[in-house]
Short mmCIF file of N, CA and C in Angstrom, two decimals:
data_model
loop_
_atom_site.label_atom_id
_atom_site.label_comp_id
_atom_site.label_asym_id
_atom_site.label_seq_id
_atom_site.Cartn_x
_atom_site.Cartn_y
_atom_site.Cartn_z
N UNK M 12 0.61 -1.12 -0.01
CA UNK M 12 0.31 -0.15 0.01
C UNK M 12 1.07 1.60 0.33
N UNK M 13 0.94 2.22 -0.91
CA UNK M 13 1.28 3.62 -0.55
C UNK M 13 1.30 3.96 0.30
N UNK M 14 2.46 4.71 0.61
CA UNK M 14 1.76 6.05 1.64
C UNK M 14 1.81 7.62 1.26
N UNK M 15 1.07 8.69 2.29
CA UNK M 15 0.79 9.65 1.74
C UNK M 15 0.95 10.49 2.86
N UNK M 16 2.03 11.34 2.60
CA UNK M 16 2.20 12.00 3.79
C UNK M 16 2.28 13.51 3.23
N UNK M 17 1.29 14.18 3.96
CA UNK M 17 1.52 15.83 3.24
C UNK M 17 1.50 16.78 5.06
N UNK M 18 2.50 17.63 4.75
CA UNK M 18 2.49 18.84 6.17
C UNK M 18 2.07 20.06 5.79
N UNK M 19 1.68 20.64 6.83
CA UNK M 19 1.11 22.19 6.91
C UNK M 19 1.65 22.39 8.21
N UNK M 20 2.46 23.73 7.99
CA UNK M 20 3.72 24.43 8.72
C UNK M 20 3.47 25.78 9.46
N UNK M 21 3.04 25.89 10.48
CA UNK M 21 2.44 27.48 10.56
C UNK M 21 2.85 27.75 12.04
N UNK M 22 3.62 28.82 12.30
CA UNK M 22 3.78 29.86 13.50
C UNK M 22 4.81 28.33 14.24
N UNK M 23 5.90 27.85 13.60
CA UNK M 23 6.76 27.19 14.22
C UNK M 23 6.11 25.60 14.93
N UNK M 24 5.06 25.20 14.47
CA UNK M 24 4.38 23.83 14.24
C UNK M 24 3.97 23.45 13.16
N UNK M 25 4.20 22.07 13.34
CA UNK M 25 3.95 21.52 11.94
C UNK M 25 2.76 20.28 12.48
N UNK M 26 1.71 20.18 11.35
CA UNK M 26 0.53 19.09 11.33
C UNK M 26 1.34 18.12 10.08
N UNK M 27 1.92 16.59 10.42
CA UNK M 27 1.99 15.54 9.14
C UNK M 27 0.75 14.70 9.80
N UNK M 28 0.03 14.90 8.50
CA UNK M 28 -0.51 13.57 8.10
C UNK M 28 -0.45 12.53 7.17
N UNK M 29 -0.34 11.53 8.18
CA UNK M 29 -0.07 10.36 7.18
C UNK M 29 -1.47 9.65 6.85
N UNK M 30 -1.23 8.91 5.45
CA UNK M 30 -2.36 7.87 4.99
C UNK M 30 -2.39 6.42 4.55
N UNK M 31 -1.96 5.87 5.12
CA UNK M 31 -1.29 4.10 4.49
C UNK M 31 -0.79 3.23 5.44
N UNK M 32 0.12 2.42 5.13
CA UNK M 32 0.74 1.63 6.00
C UNK M 32 2.18 2.12 6.35
N UNK M 33 2.70 2.11 7.45
CA UNK M 33 4.12 2.39 7.57
C UNK M 33 4.79 0.92 8.08
N UNK M 34 5.62 0.57 7.05
CA UNK M 34 6.22 -0.53 7.16
C UNK M 34 7.58 -0.67 6.97
N UNK M 35 8.41 -1.75 6.77
CA UNK M 35 9.97 -1.43 6.34
C UNK M 35 9.85 -1.15 5.06
N UNK M 36 8.83 -0.96 4.02
CA UNK M 36 8.71 -0.41 2.77
C UNK M 36 8.47 1.02 2.72
N UNK M 37 7.66 1.44 3.01
CA UNK M 37 7.19 2.94 3.65
C UNK M 37 7.76 3.74 4.27
N UNK M 38 8.76 2.83 5.04
CA UNK M 38 9.66 3.62 6.63
C UNK M 38 10.33 4.92 5.63
N UNK M 39 11.33 4.57 4.99
CA UNK M 39 12.24 5.30 3.84
C UNK M 39 11.45 6.70 4.09
N UNK M 40 10.33 6.45 3.53
CA UNK M 40 9.82 7.61 2.10
C UNK M 40 8.98 8.54 4.01
N UNK M 41 8.80 8.26 4.65
CA UNK M 41 8.53 8.73 5.83
C UNK M 41 9.80 9.27 6.73
N UNK M 42 10.42 8.71 6.61
CA UNK M 42 11.88 9.30 7.35
C UNK M 42 12.49 10.27 6.43
N UNK M 43 12.26 10.27 4.78
CA UNK M 43 12.58 11.82 4.50
C UNK M 43 12.27 12.68 4.73
N UNK M 44 10.37 12.56 4.73
CA UNK M 44 9.57 13.38 5.05
C UNK M 44 9.99 14.20 6.60
N UNK M 45 10.50 13.74 6.97
CA UNK M 45 10.98 14.16 8.65
C UNK M 45 12.36 14.71 8.26
N UNK M 46 13.06 14.17 7.59
CA UNK M 46 14.25 15.21 7.35
C UNK M 46 14.02 16.40 6.78
N UNK M 47 13.17 16.37 5.89
CA UNK M 47 12.75 17.59 4.95
C UNK M 47 12.24 18.54 6.21
N UNK M 48 11.20 17.92 6.47
CA UNK M 48 10.02 19.06 7.54
C UNK M 48 11.20 19.53 8.70
N UNK M 49 12.68 18.67 9.61
CA UNK M 49 13.36 19.34 10.22
C UNK M 49 14.08 20.47 9.67
N UNK M 50 14.49 20.29 8.93
CA UNK M 50 14.99 21.33 7.94
C UNK M 50 14.66 22.60 8.09
N UNK M 51 13.32 22.54 7.83
CA UNK M 51 12.32 23.72 7.98
C UNK M 51 12.16 24.46 9.62
N UNK M 52 12.59 23.83 10.77
CA UNK M 52 12.98 24.18 11.88
C UNK M 52 11.53 24.23 12.83
N UNK M 53 10.24 23.58 12.52
CA UNK M 53 9.12 23.78 13.60
C UNK M 53 9.53 22.98 15.03
N UNK M 54 9.23 23.45 16.09
CA UNK M 54 9.78 22.78 16.88
C UNK M 54 8.54 21.86 17.61
N UNK M 55 7.48 22.05 17.31
CA UNK M 55 6.19 20.87 17.76
C UNK M 55 5.88 20.66 16.81
N UNK M 56 6.17 18.90 16.44
CA UNK M 56 5.14 18.17 15.43
C UNK M 56 3.98 17.15 15.80
N UNK M 57 2.65 17.57 15.35
CA UNK M 57 2.23 16.51 15.56
C UNK M 57 1.64 15.58 14.52
N UNK M 58 1.53 14.63 14.57
CA UNK M 58 1.15 13.68 13.65
C UNK M 58 -0.07 13.05 13.39
N UNK M 59 -0.27 13.70 12.63
CA UNK M 59 -2.29 12.91 12.41
C UNK M 59 -1.70 11.60 11.81
N UNK M 60 -2.43 10.62 12.86
CA UNK M 60 -2.49 9.14 12.29
C UNK M 60 -3.66 8.77 12.29
N UNK M 61 -4.65 9.63 11.51
CA UNK M 61 -6.07 8.74 11.77
C UNK M 61 -6.14 8.16 10.34
N UNK M 62 -5.44 7.99 9.60
CA UNK M 62 -5.42 7.50 7.98
C UNK M 62 -4.50 6.10 8.37
N UNK M 63 -3.74 5.87 9.34
CA UNK M 63 -2.94 4.86 9.32
C UNK M 63 -3.18 3.65 9.96
N UNK M 64 -3.47 3.03 8.74
CA UNK M 64 -3.95 1.18 8.90
C UNK M 64 -3.12 0.76 10.10
N UNK M 65 -1.92 0.80 9.63
CA UNK M 65 -0.72 -0.18 10.26
C UNK M 65 0.52 0.31 10.11
N UNK M 66 1.14 0.16 11.66
CA UNK M 66 2.85 0.57 11.84
C UNK M 66 3.22 -0.39 12.52
N UNK M 67 4.22 -0.58 11.89
CA UNK M 67 5.29 -1.97 12.47
C UNK M 67 6.29 -1.31 13.45
N UNK M 68 7.23 -1.87 13.77
CA UNK M 68 8.47 -1.44 14.55
C UNK M 68 9.25 -0.64 13.63
N UNK M 69 9.79 -0.64 12.20
CA UNK M 69 10.15 0.26 11.11
C UNK M 69 9.85 1.88 11.59
N UNK M 70 8.56 1.93 11.52
CA UNK M 70 7.37 3.06 11.40
C UNK M 70 7.83 3.54 12.66
N UNK M 71 7.44 2.55 14.30
CA UNK M 71 7.71 3.36 15.61
C UNK M 71 9.25 3.86 15.58
N UNK M 72 10.45 3.05 15.06
CA UNK M 72 11.68 3.96 15.20
C UNK M 72 11.90 5.02 14.51
N UNK M 73 11.52 5.18 13.11
CA UNK M 73 10.95 6.67 12.52
C UNK M 73 10.73 7.91 13.53
N UNK M 74 9.40 7.49 14.09
CA UNK M 74 8.65 7.87 14.91
C UNK M 74 9.84 8.51 16.29
N UNK M 75 10.59 7.45 16.65
CA UNK M 75 11.11 7.75 17.91
C UNK M 75 12.58 8.54 17.55
N UNK M 76 13.02 8.55 16.24
CA UNK M 76 14.37 8.62 15.70
C UNK M 76 13.46 10.79 15.61
N UNK M 77 12.79 11.04 15.07
CA UNK M 77 12.09 12.29 14.62
C UNK M 77 11.99 13.05 15.93
N UNK M 78 11.29 12.16 16.93
CA UNK M 78 11.25 12.70 18.67
C UNK M 78 12.57 13.19 19.49
N UNK M 79 13.68 11.88 18.65
CA UNK M 79 15.10 12.52 19.66
C UNK M 79 15.42 13.67 19.17
N UNK M 80 15.34 13.60 17.64
CA UNK M 80 16.07 15.07 17.06
C UNK M 80 15.31 16.09 17.17
N UNK M 81 13.66 16.28 17.25
CA UNK M 81 13.05 17.43 17.68
C UNK M 81 13.36 18.02 19.15
N UNK M 82 13.80 16.66 20.15
CA UNK M 82 13.82 16.89 21.58
C UNK M 82 15.18 17.72 21.62
N UNK M 83 16.41 17.56 20.36
CA UNK M 83 17.38 17.47 21.38
C UNK M 83 17.36 19.40 20.49
N UNK M 84 16.58 20.04 20.01
CA UNK M 84 15.95 21.18 19.95
C UNK M 84 15.61 21.92 20.47
N UNK M 85 15.04 21.10 21.30
CA UNK M 85 13.81 21.58 22.59
C UNK M 85 12.47 21.46 22.04
N UNK M 86 11.87 20.51 21.03
CA UNK M 86 10.76 20.74 20.61
C UNK M 86 9.97 19.46 20.99
N UNK M 87 8.97 19.03 20.17
CA UNK M 87 8.78 17.72 20.90
C UNK M 87 7.64 17.41 19.72
N UNK M 88 7.47 15.66 19.57
CA UNK M 88 6.56 15.04 18.38
C UNK M 88 5.12 14.78 19.32
N UNK M 89 4.52 14.98 18.78
CA UNK M 89 3.19 14.59 19.46
C UNK M 89 2.39 13.67 18.41
N UNK M 90 1.50 12.46 18.76
CA UNK M 90 0.82 11.28 18.08
C UNK M 90 -0.71 11.76 17.94
N UNK M 91 -1.54 12.18 17.25
CA UNK M 91 -2.58 12.79 17.50
C UNK M 91 -3.95 11.23 16.51
N UNK M 92 -5.11 11.06 16.91
CA UNK M 92 -6.11 10.24 16.37
C UNK M 92 -5.56 8.78 15.92
N UNK M 93 -4.90 7.73 16.50
CA UNK M 93 -4.01 6.49 16.01
C UNK M 93 -5.34 5.65 16.57
N UNK M 94 -5.40 5.11 15.42
CA UNK M 94 -6.43 4.16 14.98
C UNK M 94 -6.19 3.19 15.88
N UNK M 95 -7.30 2.26 16.32
CA UNK M 95 -7.30 1.38 17.63
C UNK M 95 -5.94 0.85 17.47
N UNK M 96 -5.50 -0.26 16.24
CA UNK M 96 -4.38 -1.37 16.38
C UNK M 96 -3.15 -0.50 16.33
N UNK M 97 -3.34 1.02 15.77
CA UNK M 97 -1.62 1.35 15.98
C UNK M 97 -1.90 2.25 17.34
N UNK M 98 -2.71 2.72 18.29
CA UNK M 98 -3.01 3.00 19.51
C UNK M 98 -2.46 1.22 20.60
N UNK M 99 -3.10 0.28 20.16
CA UNK M 99 -2.57 -0.96 20.78
C UNK M 99 -0.88 -1.24 20.55
N UNK M 100 -0.03 -1.04 19.52
CA UNK M 100 0.92 -0.86 19.30
C UNK M 100 1.53 0.04 20.46
N UNK M 101 1.22 1.33 20.33
CA UNK M 101 1.83 2.68 21.26
C UNK M 101 1.68 1.92 22.62
N UNK M 102 0.72 1.38 23.24
CA UNK M 102 0.49 0.79 24.26
C UNK M 102 1.26 -0.31 24.99
N UNK M 103 1.18 -1.28 23.80
CA UNK M 103 2.13 -2.48 24.22
C UNK M 103 3.72 -2.62 24.37
N UNK M 104 4.02 -1.69 23.41
CA UNK M 104 5.64 -1.43 23.63
C UNK M 104 5.71 -0.30 24.42
N UNK M 105 5.03 0.67 25.10
CA UNK M 105 4.75 1.48 26.17
C UNK M 105 5.39 3.10 25.87
N UNK M 106 5.53 3.27 24.07
CA UNK M 106 5.48 4.55 23.40
C UNK M 106 4.08 5.02 23.72
N UNK M 107 3.05 4.71 24.24
CA UNK M 107 2.43 5.89 24.56
C UNK M 107 2.80 7.01 25.85
N UNK M 108 3.36 6.77 26.68
CA UNK M 108 4.33 7.34 27.52
C UNK M 108 5.57 8.39 27.15
N UNK M 109 6.40 7.65 25.95
CA UNK M 109 7.15 8.41 25.44
C UNK M 109 6.46 9.71 24.18
N UNK M 110 5.98 8.99 23.35
CA UNK M 110 5.00 10.27 22.79
C UNK M 110 3.79 10.85 23.85
N UNK M 111 2.88 12.07 23.51
CA UNK M 111 2.04 12.68 23.94
C UNK M 111 1.09 12.45 22.82
N UNK M 112 -0.37 11.79 23.15
CA UNK M 112 -1.22 11.10 22.52
C UNK M 112 -2.05 11.69 22.43
N UNK M 113 -3.04 12.33 21.34
CA UNK M 113 -4.51 12.98 21.37
C UNK M 113 -5.05 12.07 20.70
N UNK M 114 -6.25 12.28 21.19
CA UNK M 114 -7.43 11.81 20.38
C UNK M 114 -8.09 12.11 19.39
N UNK M 115 -7.62 13.87 18.97
CA UNK M 115 -7.66 14.26 17.60
C UNK M 115 -6.78 15.08 17.56
N UNK M 116 -6.29 15.81 16.51
CA UNK M 116 -5.27 16.95 16.49
C UNK M 116 -5.79 18.12 17.03
N UNK M 117 -4.93 18.79 17.74
CA UNK M 117 -5.35 19.95 18.72
C UNK M 117 -5.69 21.31 18.07
N UNK M 118 -7.07 21.57 18.57
CA UNK M 118 -7.91 21.89 18.00
C UNK M 118 -7.06 23.64 17.42
N UNK M 119 -6.15 23.70 18.34
CA UNK M 119 -5.25 25.32 17.82
C UNK M 119 -4.99 24.92 16.99
N UNK M 120 -4.24 23.77 16.18
CA UNK M 120 -3.55 23.33 15.44
C UNK M 120 -5.01 23.15 13.85
N UNK M 121 -6.17 23.07 13.90
CA UNK M 121 -6.63 22.83 13.23
C UNK M 121 -6.92 24.13 12.69
N UNK M 122 -7.31 25.18 13.72
CA UNK M 122 -7.99 26.97 13.01
C UNK M 122 -6.71 27.54 12.30
N UNK M 123 -5.49 27.21 12.64
CA UNK M 123 -4.55 27.79 12.26
C UNK M 123 -4.64 27.86 10.70
N UNK M 124 -4.07 28.46 9.76
CA UNK M 124 -4.16 28.60 8.49
C UNK M 124 -3.04 28.98 8.14
N UNK M 125 -2.16 28.22 7.02
CA UNK M 125 -0.95 28.86 6.57
C UNK M 125 -0.92 30.02 5.52
N UNK M 126 -0.14 31.16 5.68
CA UNK M 126 -0.19 32.21 4.79
C UNK M 126 1.17 32.64 5.03
#
């Protein structure tokens, strides 16, 4: 399955929307998107995972790597709207205590428009 990634950056915040499956085959694309995004320097990145049907350990490692890079510069990575299967992976691995997990994308990020 194809992985679709779109990003909206406003006022130091970024919302990255991911649709598809994050696995061994699609993780490099996600890694490249994070690398490009982190060059722009947002301090807070929220990942909208409402469209992610599956995420394996490779995908989780990409998220952890991005979190580490953001924390090194005083920022953070948050996960929003994970589907039940992805939420279960976060819980089983203990990553739900590493990432801030929201039930949906925070409202303040939805109302901001890039301009």
